[in-house]
Amino acid sequence: YLEMPELKSLPALAPFVFGWMVSMASTTTSAISMEGKSLWIIKSLPVSAKEWLAAKLKVTLVLAIPSILISATLTAIGLKSSLMETVWLYLLPMAYIFAFGVFGLWLNIRMPRMDWVSEAEAIKQGGATMVSVFVGMAAGFAPAIFVGLTGSALIAPIMFVVLVAMAVLMWGSLVRSGETRMLKLH
């Protein structure tokens, strides 16, 4: 099937498909809300907000990175990707999960759902989850459509830079305001 002209851009689209999937799978969009009525325990510990937020981000990364590594390896073999296509199969989904992991925390500390009765409410009915999923879908689909229509190889590096810059800026914002926002949560 890879010999069909319609599927020639499939190796270039694969990193965006993986990015789309991992951007919607971030656990950080409800990680702060999951503290619920136990948040007072976190507030009383001698742990900075930066350490607390980093721990929540690491959970997402520990879950996603092995999946990305295995999926990218199998996809590169299956699609017989070139060296650069293979590099983007690894780098771009990693940038997506890091950026959307930070984005999830950034949203969840601003839009927590602390009044949940069951954990499913915090996860499935939280505003941060909804916003993150829709933004993640757009961030995966828009560049993929552009790559599919134009075949441009520049979209992957541009998207990588945008995602890394987004993650760094939001992490900086979290570090600066995280302590204050954490103490205001109840």
Short mmCIF file of C-alpha atoms in Angstrom, two decimals:
data_model
loop_
_atom_site.label_atom_id
_atom_site.label_comp_id
_atom_site.label_asym_id
_atom_site.label_seq_id
_atom_site.Cartn_x
_atom_site.Cartn_y
_atom_site.Cartn_z
CA TYR A 1 0.00 0.00 0.00
CA LEU A 2 2.94 2.36 0.58
CA GLU A 3 3.57 2.36 -3.16
CA MET A 4 0.25 4.14 -3.78
CA PRO A 5 0.79 7.86 -4.56
CA GLU A 6 -1.98 8.86 -2.14
CA LEU A 7 -0.04 7.35 0.77
CA LYS A 8 3.39 8.82 0.02
CA SER A 9 2.95 11.44 2.77
CA LEU A 10 2.03 8.85 5.42
CA PRO A 11 5.51 8.78 7.05
CA ALA A 12 5.45 12.59 7.30
CA LEU A 13 1.95 12.52 8.85
CA ALA A 14 2.69 9.82 11.44
CA PRO A 15 4.45 12.13 13.98
CA PHE A 16 1.41 14.42 14.01
CA VAL A 17 -0.95 11.49 14.49
CA PHE A 18 1.13 10.35 17.48
CA GLY A 19 1.26 13.94 18.74
CA TRP A 20 -2.51 14.18 18.44
CA MET A 21 -2.96 10.98 20.45
CA VAL A 22 -0.51 11.82 23.25
CA SER A 23 -1.76 15.40 23.57
CA MET A 24 -5.18 14.05 24.51
CA ALA A 25 -3.76 11.43 26.89
CA SER A 26 -2.09 13.74 29.39
CA THR A 27 -2.92 12.92 33.01
CA THR A 28 -2.04 16.41 34.20
CA THR A 29 -5.34 17.98 33.13
CA SER A 30 -6.97 16.54 36.22
CA ALA A 31 -3.94 15.82 38.44
CA ILE A 32 -4.46 18.84 40.68
CA SER A 33 -8.23 18.33 40.84
CA MET A 34 -7.67 14.74 41.99
CA GLU A 35 -6.30 16.06 45.28
CA GLY A 36 -9.86 17.16 46.13
CA LYS A 37 -10.49 17.29 49.86
CA SER A 38 -6.95 16.00 50.56
CA LEU A 39 -5.29 19.13 49.21
CA TRP A 40 -4.64 20.35 52.75
CA ILE A 41 -2.13 17.51 53.14
CA ILE A 42 -0.07 18.77 50.19
CA LYS A 43 -0.25 22.32 51.49
CA SER A 44 1.06 21.23 54.90
CA LEU A 45 4.06 19.32 53.51
CA PRO A 46 7.47 21.00 53.19
CA VAL A 47 7.32 20.64 49.40
CA SER A 48 7.42 23.58 47.03
CA ALA A 49 4.77 23.99 44.37
CA LYS A 50 7.46 23.52 41.72
CA GLU A 51 8.36 20.08 43.13
CA TRP A 52 4.70 19.15 43.47
CA LEU A 53 3.90 20.18 39.90
CA ALA A 54 7.05 18.50 38.54
CA ALA A 55 6.01 15.23 40.20
CA LYS A 56 2.62 15.42 38.50
CA LEU A 57 4.28 16.10 35.14
CA LYS A 58 6.64 13.16 35.62
CA VAL A 59 3.68 10.78 35.98
CA THR A 60 2.47 11.77 32.50
CA LEU A 61 5.97 11.46 31.07
CA VAL A 62 6.57 8.04 32.66
CA LEU A 63 3.35 6.76 31.12
CA ALA A 64 3.78 8.34 27.68
CA ILE A 65 7.49 8.10 26.83
CA PRO A 66 7.74 4.29 26.71
CA SER A 67 4.61 4.19 24.53
CA ILE A 68 6.09 6.78 22.18
CA LEU A 69 9.40 4.93 21.94
CA ILE A 70 7.76 1.58 21.16
CA SER A 71 5.20 3.05 18.75
CA ALA A 72 7.74 5.18 16.91
CA THR A 73 10.11 2.25 16.50
CA LEU A 74 7.42 -0.07 15.14
CA THR A 75 6.00 2.65 12.89
CA ALA A 76 9.43 3.53 11.48
CA ILE A 77 10.01 -0.12 10.66
CA GLY A 78 6.52 -0.60 9.22
CA LEU A 79 6.55 2.56 7.10
CA LYS A 80 10.19 2.19 6.10
CA SER A 81 10.74 5.82 7.09
CA SER A 82 13.78 7.83 6.08
CA LEU A 83 16.23 8.95 8.77
CA MET A 84 14.63 12.39 9.20
CA GLU A 85 11.10 10.96 9.23
CA THR A 86 12.22 8.53 11.93
CA VAL A 87 13.80 11.33 13.97
CA TRP A 88 10.53 13.30 13.83
CA LEU A 89 8.60 10.15 14.79
CA TYR A 90 10.45 10.29 18.11
CA LEU A 91 10.95 14.03 18.68
CA LEU A 92 7.57 15.46 17.75
CA PRO A 93 5.40 13.22 19.97
CA MET A 94 7.87 13.83 22.83
CA ALA A 95 7.43 17.57 22.34
CA TYR A 96 3.65 17.13 22.24
CA ILE A 97 3.50 15.15 25.49
CA PHE A 98 5.84 17.53 27.29
CA ALA A 99 3.97 20.62 26.04
CA PHE A 100 0.53 19.22 26.76
CA GLY A 101 1.64 17.83 30.12
CA VAL A 102 2.68 21.33 31.15
CA PHE A 103 -0.41 22.81 29.48
CA GLY A 104 -2.61 20.44 31.49
CA LEU A 105 -1.04 21.56 34.75
CA TRP A 106 -1.22 25.20 33.69
CA LEU A 107 -4.93 24.83 32.94
CA ASN A 108 -5.78 22.64 35.93
CA ILE A 109 -4.28 25.00 38.50
CA ARG A 110 -6.41 27.75 36.97
CA MET A 111 -9.56 25.65 36.46
CA PRO A 112 -9.57 22.99 39.19
CA ARG A 113 -12.57 20.78 39.86
CA MET A 114 -12.22 20.25 43.62
CA ASP A 115 -15.89 19.58 44.43
CA TRP A 116 -16.08 16.14 42.85
CA VAL A 117 -17.89 13.21 44.46
CA SER A 118 -16.24 10.51 42.34
CA GLU A 119 -12.87 10.62 40.61
CA ALA A 120 -14.61 10.28 37.25
CA GLU A 121 -16.19 13.71 37.73
CA ALA A 122 -12.80 15.37 38.17
CA ILE A 123 -11.41 13.63 35.12
CA LYS A 124 -14.29 13.60 32.67
CA GLN A 125 -16.16 16.74 33.64
CA GLY A 126 -13.30 19.10 34.37
CA GLY A 127 -12.97 22.24 32.28
CA ALA A 128 -9.19 21.81 32.05
CA THR A 129 -9.63 18.36 30.52
CA MET A 130 -12.09 19.58 27.92
CA VAL A 131 -9.96 22.56 26.89
CA SER A 132 -6.78 20.48 26.72
CA VAL A 133 -8.39 17.75 24.60
CA PHE A 134 -9.79 20.22 22.06
CA VAL A 135 -6.58 22.23 21.87
CA GLY A 136 -4.63 18.96 21.52
CA MET A 137 -6.87 17.83 18.69
CA ALA A 138 -6.35 21.11 16.88
CA ALA A 139 -2.60 21.05 17.50
CA GLY A 140 -2.39 17.59 15.94
CA PHE A 141 -4.87 17.97 13.08
CA ALA A 142 -3.97 21.43 11.76
CA PRO A 143 -0.30 20.72 10.96
CA ALA A 144 -1.18 17.22 9.70
CA ILE A 145 -3.69 18.67 7.25
CA PHE A 146 -1.12 21.21 6.10
CA VAL A 147 1.51 18.47 5.62
CA GLY A 148 -1.00 16.32 3.74
CA LEU A 149 -1.95 19.16 1.40
CA THR A 150 1.49 20.67 0.80
CA GLY A 151 3.92 17.86 1.57
CA SER A 152 6.13 20.43 3.29
CA ALA A 153 8.92 18.99 5.43
CA LEU A 154 9.27 22.28 7.35
CA ILE A 155 6.10 21.80 9.38
CA ALA A 156 7.63 19.24 11.77
CA PRO A 157 10.56 21.44 12.89
CA ILE A 158 8.34 24.51 13.13
CA MET A 159 5.79 22.64 15.24
CA PHE A 160 8.59 21.23 17.41
CA VAL A 161 9.90 24.73 18.16
CA VAL A 162 6.39 26.03 18.85
CA LEU A 163 5.63 23.17 21.25
CA VAL A 164 8.92 23.49 23.13
CA ALA A 165 8.52 27.27 23.41
CA MET A 166 4.94 26.82 24.62
CA ALA A 167 6.06 24.31 27.26
CA VAL A 168 8.95 26.46 28.50
CA LEU A 169 6.81 29.60 28.75
CA MET A 170 3.97 27.84 30.56
CA TRP A 171 6.37 26.06 32.92
CA GLY A 172 7.92 29.43 33.76
CA SER A 173 4.44 30.78 34.46
CA LEU A 174 3.66 27.78 36.68
CA VAL A 175 6.89 28.18 38.64
CA ARG A 176 6.30 31.91 39.16
CA SER A 177 2.66 31.70 40.19
CA GLY A 178 2.31 28.06 41.28
CA GLU A 179 2.91 28.59 44.99
CA THR A 180 0.38 31.39 45.21
CA ARG A 181 -2.21 29.54 43.16
CA MET A 182 -1.70 26.31 45.11
CA LEU A 183 -2.27 28.07 48.43
CA LYS A 184 -5.47 29.69 47.10
CA LEU A 185 -6.97 26.31 46.12
CA HIS A 186 -9.48 24.81 48.50
#
